[in-house]
Amino acid sequence: MTDRDPALTSFDALIGTWATEATHPKFDGVVPGSITFEWLEGGHFIVQRSRNDHELFPDAICVIGAPEVGDGLVMEYFDSRGVRRTYGIALEEGVLRIWRDAPGFDQRYAATLATDVFEGLFQLAETPGDWKDDLRVTYRRRT
């Protein structure tokens, strides 16, 4: 692999495979799954793949890297429902943040990373500033 993009070096903390447990306010129970983070050959992007063991929770693939224009990082998201979204993403001082501003469907996510287990929470605002808890995911590193 060539030199990695320095803007992505903090994401090394996520590289590997994680078992996931997801809950959603509109669903009773816990949905198991998995997520992997890996460097794309060349070191300029990170590929994230997630699978869930329930048909109501989509499987997805994401590519994380520099945007086509501008600063920061983006996460291009594609899922098994045919949904495609572009999110802002940052991993600074051990806190992973993901966000998207879309009228009627603003989203944000935050997780404080730990070595072997951590929890993240997605929130949704259908009205600007009226944030409600959405998808909660616990991640456990697989060895």
JSON list of C-alpha atoms in Angstrom, two decimals, residues 53-123:
[
{"chain": "A", "resi": 53, "resn": "ASP", "atom": "CA", "xyz": [-29.61, -9.99, 10.38]},
{"chain": "A", "resi": 54, "resn": "HIS", "atom": "CA", "xyz": [-33.08, -8.53, 9.80]},
{"chain": "A", "resi": 55, "resn": "GLU", "atom": "CA", "xyz": [-34.78, -7.50, 6.57]},
{"chain": "A", "resi": 56, "resn": "LEU", "atom": "CA", "xyz": [-35.97, -4.17, 8.03]},
{"chain": "A", "resi": 57, "resn": "PHE", "atom": "CA", "xyz": [-32.37, -3.10, 8.69]},
{"chain": "A", "resi": 58, "resn": "PRO", "atom": "CA", "xyz": [-30.52, -2.53, 5.38]},
{"chain": "A", "resi": 59, "resn": "ASP", "atom": "CA", "xyz": [-27.05, -3.79, 4.51]},
{"chain": "A", "resi": 60, "resn": "ALA", "atom": "CA", "xyz": [-24.74, -1.03, 3.29]},
{"chain": "A", "resi": 61, "resn": "ILE", "atom": "CA", "xyz": [-21.40, -0.11, 1.81]},
{"chain": "A", "resi": 62, "resn": "CYS", "atom": "CA", "xyz": [-19.70, 3.24, 2.37]},
{"chain": "A", "resi": 63, "resn": "VAL", "atom": "CA", "xyz": [-16.58, 4.89, 1.04]},
{"chain": "A", "resi": 64, "resn": "ILE", "atom": "CA", "xyz": [-14.87, 7.43, 3.32]},
{"chain": "A", "resi": 65, "resn": "GLY", "atom": "CA", "xyz": [-12.40, 9.98, 2.00]},
{"chain": "A", "resi": 66, "resn": "ALA", "atom": "CA", "xyz": [-11.80, 13.51, 0.80]},
{"chain": "A", "resi": 67, "resn": "PRO", "atom": "CA", "xyz": [-14.67, 15.16, -1.09]},
{"chain": "A", "resi": 68, "resn": "GLU", "atom": "CA", "xyz": [-14.42, 15.88, -4.79]},
{"chain": "A", "resi": 69, "resn": "VAL", "atom": "CA", "xyz": [-14.21, 19.60, -3.92]},
{"chain": "A", "resi": 70, "resn": "GLY", "atom": "CA", "xyz": [-13.80, 21.33, -0.59]},
{"chain": "A", "resi": 71, "resn": "ASP", "atom": "CA", "xyz": [-12.30, 20.44, 2.76]},
{"chain": "A", "resi": 72, "resn": "GLY", "atom": "CA", "xyz": [-12.95, 17.78, 5.37]},
{"chain": "A", "resi": 73, "resn": "LEU", "atom": "CA", "xyz": [-14.06, 14.22, 4.74]},
{"chain": "A", "resi": 74, "resn": "VAL", "atom": "CA", "xyz": [-17.22, 12.66, 3.36]},
{"chain": "A", "resi": 75, "resn": "MET", "atom": "CA", "xyz": [-18.85, 9.27, 3.62]},
{"chain": "A", "resi": 76, "resn": "GLU", "atom": "CA", "xyz": [-20.66, 8.11, 0.47]},
{"chain": "A", "resi": 77, "resn": "TYR", "atom": "CA", "xyz": [-23.40, 5.70, 1.63]},
{"chain": "A", "resi": 78, "resn": "PHE", "atom": "CA", "xyz": [-25.23, 3.08, -0.48]},
{"chain": "A", "resi": 79, "resn": "ASP", "atom": "CA", "xyz": [-27.65, 0.49, 0.92]},
{"chain": "A", "resi": 80, "resn": "SER", "atom": "CA", "xyz": [-29.68, -2.56, -0.04]},
{"chain": "A", "resi": 81, "resn": "ARG", "atom": "CA", "xyz": [-32.88, -0.48, -0.35]},
{"chain": "A", "resi": 82, "resn": "GLY", "atom": "CA", "xyz": [-31.28, 1.54, -3.15]},
{"chain": "A", "resi": 83, "resn": "VAL", "atom": "CA", "xyz": [-30.71, 4.57, -0.89]},
{"chain": "A", "resi": 84, "resn": "ARG", "atom": "CA", "xyz": [-27.68, 6.75, -1.61]},
{"chain": "A", "resi": 85, "resn": "ARG", "atom": "CA", "xyz": [-26.58, 9.60, 0.67]},
{"chain": "A", "resi": 86, "resn": "THR", "atom": "CA", "xyz": [-23.55, 11.80, 1.23]},
{"chain": "A", "resi": 87, "resn": "TYR", "atom": "CA", "xyz": [-22.57, 12.51, 4.82]},
{"chain": "A", "resi": 88, "resn": "GLY", "atom": "CA", "xyz": [-19.89, 14.64, 6.44]},
{"chain": "A", "resi": 89, "resn": "ILE", "atom": "CA", "xyz": [-17.64, 12.56, 8.70]},
{"chain": "A", "resi": 90, "resn": "ALA", "atom": "CA", "xyz": [-14.90, 13.30, 11.22]},
{"chain": "A", "resi": 91, "resn": "LEU", "atom": "CA", "xyz": [-12.93, 11.33, 13.79]},
{"chain": "A", "resi": 92, "resn": "GLU", "atom": "CA", "xyz": [-11.24, 13.72, 16.19]},
{"chain": "A", "resi": 93, "resn": "GLU", "atom": "CA", "xyz": [-9.98, 13.13, 19.73]},
{"chain": "A", "resi": 94, "resn": "GLY", "atom": "CA", "xyz": [-11.60, 9.69, 19.77]},
{"chain": "A", "resi": 95, "resn": "VAL", "atom": "CA", "xyz": [-15.08, 10.91, 18.82]},
{"chain": "A", "resi": 96, "resn": "LEU", "atom": "CA", "xyz": [-16.61, 9.72, 15.55]},
{"chain": "A", "resi": 97, "resn": "ARG", "atom": "CA", "xyz": [-19.17, 12.14, 14.12]},
{"chain": "A", "resi": 98, "resn": "ILE", "atom": "CA", "xyz": [-21.34, 11.71, 11.03]},
{"chain": "A", "resi": 99, "resn": "TRP", "atom": "CA", "xyz": [-23.87, 14.29, 9.82]},
{"chain": "A", "resi": 100, "resn": "ARG", "atom": "CA", "xyz": [-26.16, 15.17, 6.97]},
{"chain": "A", "resi": 101, "resn": "ASP", "atom": "CA", "xyz": [-28.23, 18.31, 6.44]},
{"chain": "A", "resi": 102, "resn": "ALA", "atom": "CA", "xyz": [-31.26, 17.53, 4.28]},
{"chain": "A", "resi": 103, "resn": "PRO", "atom": "CA", "xyz": [-34.51, 19.48, 4.68]},
{"chain": "A", "resi": 104, "resn": "GLY", "atom": "CA", "xyz": [-37.01, 17.33, 6.55]},
{"chain": "A", "resi": 105, "resn": "PHE", "atom": "CA", "xyz": [-34.43, 14.62, 7.25]},
{"chain": "A", "resi": 106, "resn": "ASP", "atom": "CA", "xyz": [-31.35, 16.01, 9.03]},
{"chain": "A", "resi": 107, "resn": "GLN", "atom": "CA", "xyz": [-29.21, 13.28, 10.58]},
{"chain": "A", "resi": 108, "resn": "ARG", "atom": "CA", "xyz": [-26.32, 13.16, 13.01]},
{"chain": "A", "resi": 109, "resn": "TYR", "atom": "CA", "xyz": [-24.34, 10.43, 14.74]},
{"chain": "A", "resi": 110, "resn": "ALA", "atom": "CA", "xyz": [-21.81, 10.42, 17.55]},
{"chain": "A", "resi": 111, "resn": "ALA", "atom": "CA", "xyz": [-19.72, 7.71, 19.22]},
{"chain": "A", "resi": 112, "resn": "THR", "atom": "CA", "xyz": [-16.80, 7.90, 21.61]},
{"chain": "A", "resi": 113, "resn": "LEU", "atom": "CA", "xyz": [-14.50, 5.13, 20.45]},
{"chain": "A", "resi": 114, "resn": "ALA", "atom": "CA", "xyz": [-12.94, 2.52, 22.69]},
{"chain": "A", "resi": 115, "resn": "THR", "atom": "CA", "xyz": [-10.54, -0.29, 21.84]},
{"chain": "A", "resi": 116, "resn": "ASP", "atom": "CA", "xyz": [-12.92, -3.26, 22.04]},
{"chain": "A", "resi": 117, "resn": "VAL", "atom": "CA", "xyz": [-16.49, -1.99, 22.56]},
{"chain": "A", "resi": 118, "resn": "PHE", "atom": "CA", "xyz": [-18.34, 1.29, 22.04]},
{"chain": "A", "resi": 119, "resn": "GLU", "atom": "CA", "xyz": [-21.83, 2.60, 21.34]},
{"chain": "A", "resi": 120, "resn": "GLY", "atom": "CA", "xyz": [-23.04, 5.08, 18.76]},
{"chain": "A", "resi": 121, "resn": "LEU", "atom": "CA", "xyz": [-26.34, 6.91, 18.38]},
{"chain": "A", "resi": 122, "resn": "PHE", "atom": "CA", "xyz": [-27.95, 8.25, 15.23]},
{"chain": "A", "resi": 123, "resn": "GLN", "atom": "CA", "xyz": [-30.42, 11.08, 15.67]}
]
